[in-house]
mmCIF file of C-alpha atoms in Angstrom:
data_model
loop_
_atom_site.group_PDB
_atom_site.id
_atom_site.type_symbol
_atom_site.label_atom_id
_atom_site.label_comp_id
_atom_site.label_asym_id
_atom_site.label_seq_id
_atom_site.Cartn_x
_atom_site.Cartn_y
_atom_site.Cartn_z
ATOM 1 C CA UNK A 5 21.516 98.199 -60.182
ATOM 2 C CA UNK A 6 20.099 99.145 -56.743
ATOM 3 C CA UNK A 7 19.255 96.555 -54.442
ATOM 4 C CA UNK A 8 15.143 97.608 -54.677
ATOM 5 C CA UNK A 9 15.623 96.981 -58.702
ATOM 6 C CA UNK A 10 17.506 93.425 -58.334
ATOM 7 C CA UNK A 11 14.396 92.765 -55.159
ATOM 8 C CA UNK A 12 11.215 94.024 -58.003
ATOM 9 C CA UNK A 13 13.297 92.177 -61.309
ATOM 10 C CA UNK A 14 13.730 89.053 -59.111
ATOM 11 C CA UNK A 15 10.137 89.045 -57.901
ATOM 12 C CA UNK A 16 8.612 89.401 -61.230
ATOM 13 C CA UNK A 17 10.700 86.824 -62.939
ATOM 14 C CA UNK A 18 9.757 84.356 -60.198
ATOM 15 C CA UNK A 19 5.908 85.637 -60.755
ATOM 16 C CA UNK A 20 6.175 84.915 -64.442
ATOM 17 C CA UNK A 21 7.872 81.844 -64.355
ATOM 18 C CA UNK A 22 5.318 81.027 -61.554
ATOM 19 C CA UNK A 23 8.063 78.936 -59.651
ATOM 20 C CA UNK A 24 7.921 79.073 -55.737
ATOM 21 C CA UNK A 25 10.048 82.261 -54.313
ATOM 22 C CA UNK A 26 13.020 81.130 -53.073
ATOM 23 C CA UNK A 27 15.506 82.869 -50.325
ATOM 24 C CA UNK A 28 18.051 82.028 -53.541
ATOM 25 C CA UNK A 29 15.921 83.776 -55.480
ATOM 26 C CA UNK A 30 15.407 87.062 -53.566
ATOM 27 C CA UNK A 31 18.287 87.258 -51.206
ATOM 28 C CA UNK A 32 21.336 86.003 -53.414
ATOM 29 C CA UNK A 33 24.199 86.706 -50.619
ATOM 30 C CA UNK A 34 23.200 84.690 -48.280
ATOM 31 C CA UNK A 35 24.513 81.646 -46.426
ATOM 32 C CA UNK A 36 22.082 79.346 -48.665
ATOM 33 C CA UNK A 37 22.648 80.132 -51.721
ATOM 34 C CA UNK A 38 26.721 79.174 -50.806
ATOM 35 C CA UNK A 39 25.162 75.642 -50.090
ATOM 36 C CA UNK A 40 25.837 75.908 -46.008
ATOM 37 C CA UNK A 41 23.685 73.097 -44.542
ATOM 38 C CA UNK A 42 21.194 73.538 -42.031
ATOM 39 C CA UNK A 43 21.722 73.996 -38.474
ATOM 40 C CA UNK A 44 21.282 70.711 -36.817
ATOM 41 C CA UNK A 45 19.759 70.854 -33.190
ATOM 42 C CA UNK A 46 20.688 68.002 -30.639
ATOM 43 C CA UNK A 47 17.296 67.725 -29.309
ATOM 44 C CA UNK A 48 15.695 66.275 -32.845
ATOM 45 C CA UNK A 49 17.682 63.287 -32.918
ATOM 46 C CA UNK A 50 17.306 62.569 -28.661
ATOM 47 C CA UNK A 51 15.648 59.054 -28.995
ATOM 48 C CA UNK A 52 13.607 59.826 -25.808
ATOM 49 C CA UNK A 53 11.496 63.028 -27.631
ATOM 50 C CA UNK A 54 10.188 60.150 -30.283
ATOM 51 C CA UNK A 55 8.332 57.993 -27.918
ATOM 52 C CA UNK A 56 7.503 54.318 -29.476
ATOM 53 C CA UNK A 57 3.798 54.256 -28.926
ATOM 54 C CA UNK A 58 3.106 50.990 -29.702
ATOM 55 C CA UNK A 59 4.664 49.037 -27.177
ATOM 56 C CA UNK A 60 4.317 49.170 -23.407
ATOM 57 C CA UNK A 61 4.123 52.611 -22.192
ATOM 58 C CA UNK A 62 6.091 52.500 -19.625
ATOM 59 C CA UNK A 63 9.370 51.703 -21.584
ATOM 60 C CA UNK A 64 8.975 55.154 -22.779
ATOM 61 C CA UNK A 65 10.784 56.204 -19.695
ATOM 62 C CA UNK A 66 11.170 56.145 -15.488
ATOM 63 C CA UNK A 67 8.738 58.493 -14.686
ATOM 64 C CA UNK A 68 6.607 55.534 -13.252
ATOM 65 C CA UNK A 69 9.607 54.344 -11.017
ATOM 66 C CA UNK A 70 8.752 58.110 -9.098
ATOM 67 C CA UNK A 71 5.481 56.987 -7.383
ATOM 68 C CA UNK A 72 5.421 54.720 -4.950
ATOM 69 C CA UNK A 73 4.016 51.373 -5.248
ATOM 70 C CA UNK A 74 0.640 50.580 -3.635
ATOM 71 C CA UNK A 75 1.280 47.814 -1.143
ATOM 72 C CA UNK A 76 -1.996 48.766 0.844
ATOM 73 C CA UNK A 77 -4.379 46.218 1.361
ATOM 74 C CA UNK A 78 -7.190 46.980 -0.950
ATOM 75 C CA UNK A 79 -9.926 45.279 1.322
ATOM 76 C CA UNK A 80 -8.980 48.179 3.926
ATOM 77 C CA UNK A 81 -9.239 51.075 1.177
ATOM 78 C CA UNK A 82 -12.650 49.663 0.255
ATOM 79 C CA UNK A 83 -13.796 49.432 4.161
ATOM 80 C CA UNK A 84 -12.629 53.244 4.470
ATOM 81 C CA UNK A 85 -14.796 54.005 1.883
ATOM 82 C CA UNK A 86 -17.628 52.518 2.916
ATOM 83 C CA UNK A 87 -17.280 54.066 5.769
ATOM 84 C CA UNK A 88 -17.155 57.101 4.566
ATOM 85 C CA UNK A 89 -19.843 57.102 2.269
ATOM 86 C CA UNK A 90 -22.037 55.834 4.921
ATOM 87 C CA UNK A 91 -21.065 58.943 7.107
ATOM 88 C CA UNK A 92 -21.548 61.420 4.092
ATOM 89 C CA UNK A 93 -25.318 59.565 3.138
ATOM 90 C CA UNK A 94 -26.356 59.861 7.058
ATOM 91 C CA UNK A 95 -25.139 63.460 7.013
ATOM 92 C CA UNK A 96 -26.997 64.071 3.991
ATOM 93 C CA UNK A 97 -30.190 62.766 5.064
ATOM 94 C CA UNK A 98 -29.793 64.567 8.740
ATOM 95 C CA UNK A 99 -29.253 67.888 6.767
ATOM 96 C CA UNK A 100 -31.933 67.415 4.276
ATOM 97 C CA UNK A 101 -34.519 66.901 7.435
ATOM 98 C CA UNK A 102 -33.319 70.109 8.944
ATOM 99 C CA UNK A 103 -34.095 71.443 5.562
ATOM 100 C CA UNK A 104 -37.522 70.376 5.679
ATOM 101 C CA UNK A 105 -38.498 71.154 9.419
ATOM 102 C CA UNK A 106 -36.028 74.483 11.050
ATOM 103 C CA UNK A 107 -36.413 74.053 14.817
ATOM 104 C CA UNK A 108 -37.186 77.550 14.341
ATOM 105 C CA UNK A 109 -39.804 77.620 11.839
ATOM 106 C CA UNK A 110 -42.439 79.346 14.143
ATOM 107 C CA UNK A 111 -40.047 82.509 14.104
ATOM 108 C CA UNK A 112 -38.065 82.471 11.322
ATOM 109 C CA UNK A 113 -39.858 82.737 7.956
ATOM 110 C CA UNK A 114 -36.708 82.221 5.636
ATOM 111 C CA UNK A 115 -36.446 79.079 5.782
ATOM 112 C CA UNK A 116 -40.496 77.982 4.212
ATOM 113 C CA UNK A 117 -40.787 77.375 0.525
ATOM 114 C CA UNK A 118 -41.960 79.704 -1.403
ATOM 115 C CA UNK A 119 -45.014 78.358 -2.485
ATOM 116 C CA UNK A 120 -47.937 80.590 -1.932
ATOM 117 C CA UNK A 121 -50.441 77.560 -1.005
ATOM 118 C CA UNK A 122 -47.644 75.999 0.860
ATOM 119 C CA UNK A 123 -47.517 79.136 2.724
ATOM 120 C CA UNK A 124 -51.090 79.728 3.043
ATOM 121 C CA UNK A 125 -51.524 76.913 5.817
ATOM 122 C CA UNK A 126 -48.227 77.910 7.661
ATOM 123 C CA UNK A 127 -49.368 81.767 7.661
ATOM 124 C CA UNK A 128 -53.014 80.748 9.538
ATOM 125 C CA UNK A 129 -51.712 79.013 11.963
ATOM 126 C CA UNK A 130 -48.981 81.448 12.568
ATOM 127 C CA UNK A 131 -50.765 84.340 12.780
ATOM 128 C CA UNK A 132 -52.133 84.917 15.941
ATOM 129 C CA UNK A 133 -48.102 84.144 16.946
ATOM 130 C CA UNK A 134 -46.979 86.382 15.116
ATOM 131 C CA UNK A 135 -49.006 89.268 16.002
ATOM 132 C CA UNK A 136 -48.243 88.782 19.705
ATOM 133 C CA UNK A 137 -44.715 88.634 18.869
ATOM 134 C CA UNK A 138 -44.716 91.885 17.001
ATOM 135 C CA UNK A 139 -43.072 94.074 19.079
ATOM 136 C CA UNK A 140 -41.302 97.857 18.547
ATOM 137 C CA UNK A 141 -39.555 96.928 15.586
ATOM 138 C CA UNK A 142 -42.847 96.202 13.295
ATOM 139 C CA UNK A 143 -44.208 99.361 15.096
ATOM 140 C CA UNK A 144 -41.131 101.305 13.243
ATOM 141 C CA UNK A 145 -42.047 99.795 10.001
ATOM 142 C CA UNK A 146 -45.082 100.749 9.968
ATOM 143 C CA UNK A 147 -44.219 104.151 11.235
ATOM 144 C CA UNK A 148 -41.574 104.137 8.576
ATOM 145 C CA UNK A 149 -44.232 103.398 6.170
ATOM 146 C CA UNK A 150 -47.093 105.921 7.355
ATOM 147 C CA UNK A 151 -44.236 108.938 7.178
ATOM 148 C CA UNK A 152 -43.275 107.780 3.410
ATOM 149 C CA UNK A 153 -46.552 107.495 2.518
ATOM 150 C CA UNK A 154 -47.570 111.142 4.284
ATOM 151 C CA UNK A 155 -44.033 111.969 2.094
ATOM 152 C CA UNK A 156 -45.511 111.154 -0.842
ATOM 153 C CA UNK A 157 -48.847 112.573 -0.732
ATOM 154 C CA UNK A 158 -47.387 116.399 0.193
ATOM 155 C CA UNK A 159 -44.693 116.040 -3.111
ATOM 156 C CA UNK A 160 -48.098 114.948 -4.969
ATOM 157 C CA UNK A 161 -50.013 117.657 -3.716
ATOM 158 C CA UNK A 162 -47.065 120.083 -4.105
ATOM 159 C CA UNK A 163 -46.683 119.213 -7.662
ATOM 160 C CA UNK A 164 -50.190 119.533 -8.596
ATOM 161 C CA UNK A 165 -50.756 122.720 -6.784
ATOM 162 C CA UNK A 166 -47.773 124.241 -8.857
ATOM 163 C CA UNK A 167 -47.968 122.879 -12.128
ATOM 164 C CA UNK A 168 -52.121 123.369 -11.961
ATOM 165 C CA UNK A 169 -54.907 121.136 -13.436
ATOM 166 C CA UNK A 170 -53.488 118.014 -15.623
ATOM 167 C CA UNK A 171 -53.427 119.260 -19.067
ATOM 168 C CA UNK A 172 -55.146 115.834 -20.435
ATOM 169 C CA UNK A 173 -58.523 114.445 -20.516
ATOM 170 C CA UNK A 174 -56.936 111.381 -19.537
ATOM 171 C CA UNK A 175 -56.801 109.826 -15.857
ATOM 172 C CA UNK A 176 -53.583 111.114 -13.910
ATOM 173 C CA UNK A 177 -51.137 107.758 -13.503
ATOM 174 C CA UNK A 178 -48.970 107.725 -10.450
#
């Protein structure tokens, strides 16, 4: 028989029978069925890859022998970081002021929250300032504005002249 018979005979005996497929079963040549025992690898039966986890972890080997010991006074560690945290809090609080009042707040307008009646206050008093201060660059905004708008109005006006009256009853949205 061909080798594809003795595979499909062997497959449905082991179906019928219902027993678990074996590499005996299928492949009948081969180094298992001539009883060759497994391959044994070296690194299963190392005694250091089976750590004893319920004694003292540091028996399980000299890794911790690496780092060096801590023979710093821990007194001096704790006055560093005082220190330091004292520096970091007086930073904080020095930053979070500047937050709260820019030396600049009188010309720069980024920096005010963004509440509207927060603002309102800020924005009367800052007017008049403001105006004064207005100078060729709000000119070109508004110039810049004006010429868009003029823009605008002739592409309206150049629409409506060529596509005639609005076909609708309805109020022209633009």
């Amino acid at each position: 028989m061909r080798y594809r018979k003795v595979l499909q005979v062997s497959m449905a005996i082991t179906m019928l029978t219902s027993g678990p497929i074996s590499a005996q079963a299928v492949f009948p040549e081969t180094e298992m069925s001539k009883g060759a025992p497994e391959p044994r690898h070296p690194w299963r039966e190392m005694s250091h890859n089976k750590p004893d986890l319920r004694g003292d972890h540091r028996e399980l080997g000299d890794e911790h022998r690496d780092f060096p010991r801590n023979t710093q006074d821990n007194q001096t560690d704790r006055q560093d970081l005082r220190q330091d945290n004292d520096v970091l809090r007086r930073d904080g609080q020095q930053l979070r002021q500047e937050e709260r009042a820019p030396a600049n707040l009188h010309q720069d307008r980024r920096h005010l929250p963004h509440n509207r009646q927060e603002l309102l206050h800020d924005r009367q008093n800052l007017q008049a300032d403001r105006q004064h201060r207005r100078g060729s660059h709000h000119k070109a905004n508004k110039n810049r504005r004006k010429t868009h708008d003029d823009r605008r109005d002739l592409q309206v006006d150049r629409r409506a002249h060529r596509d005639g009256p609005p076909r609708s009853i309805a109020p022209d949205r633009e």
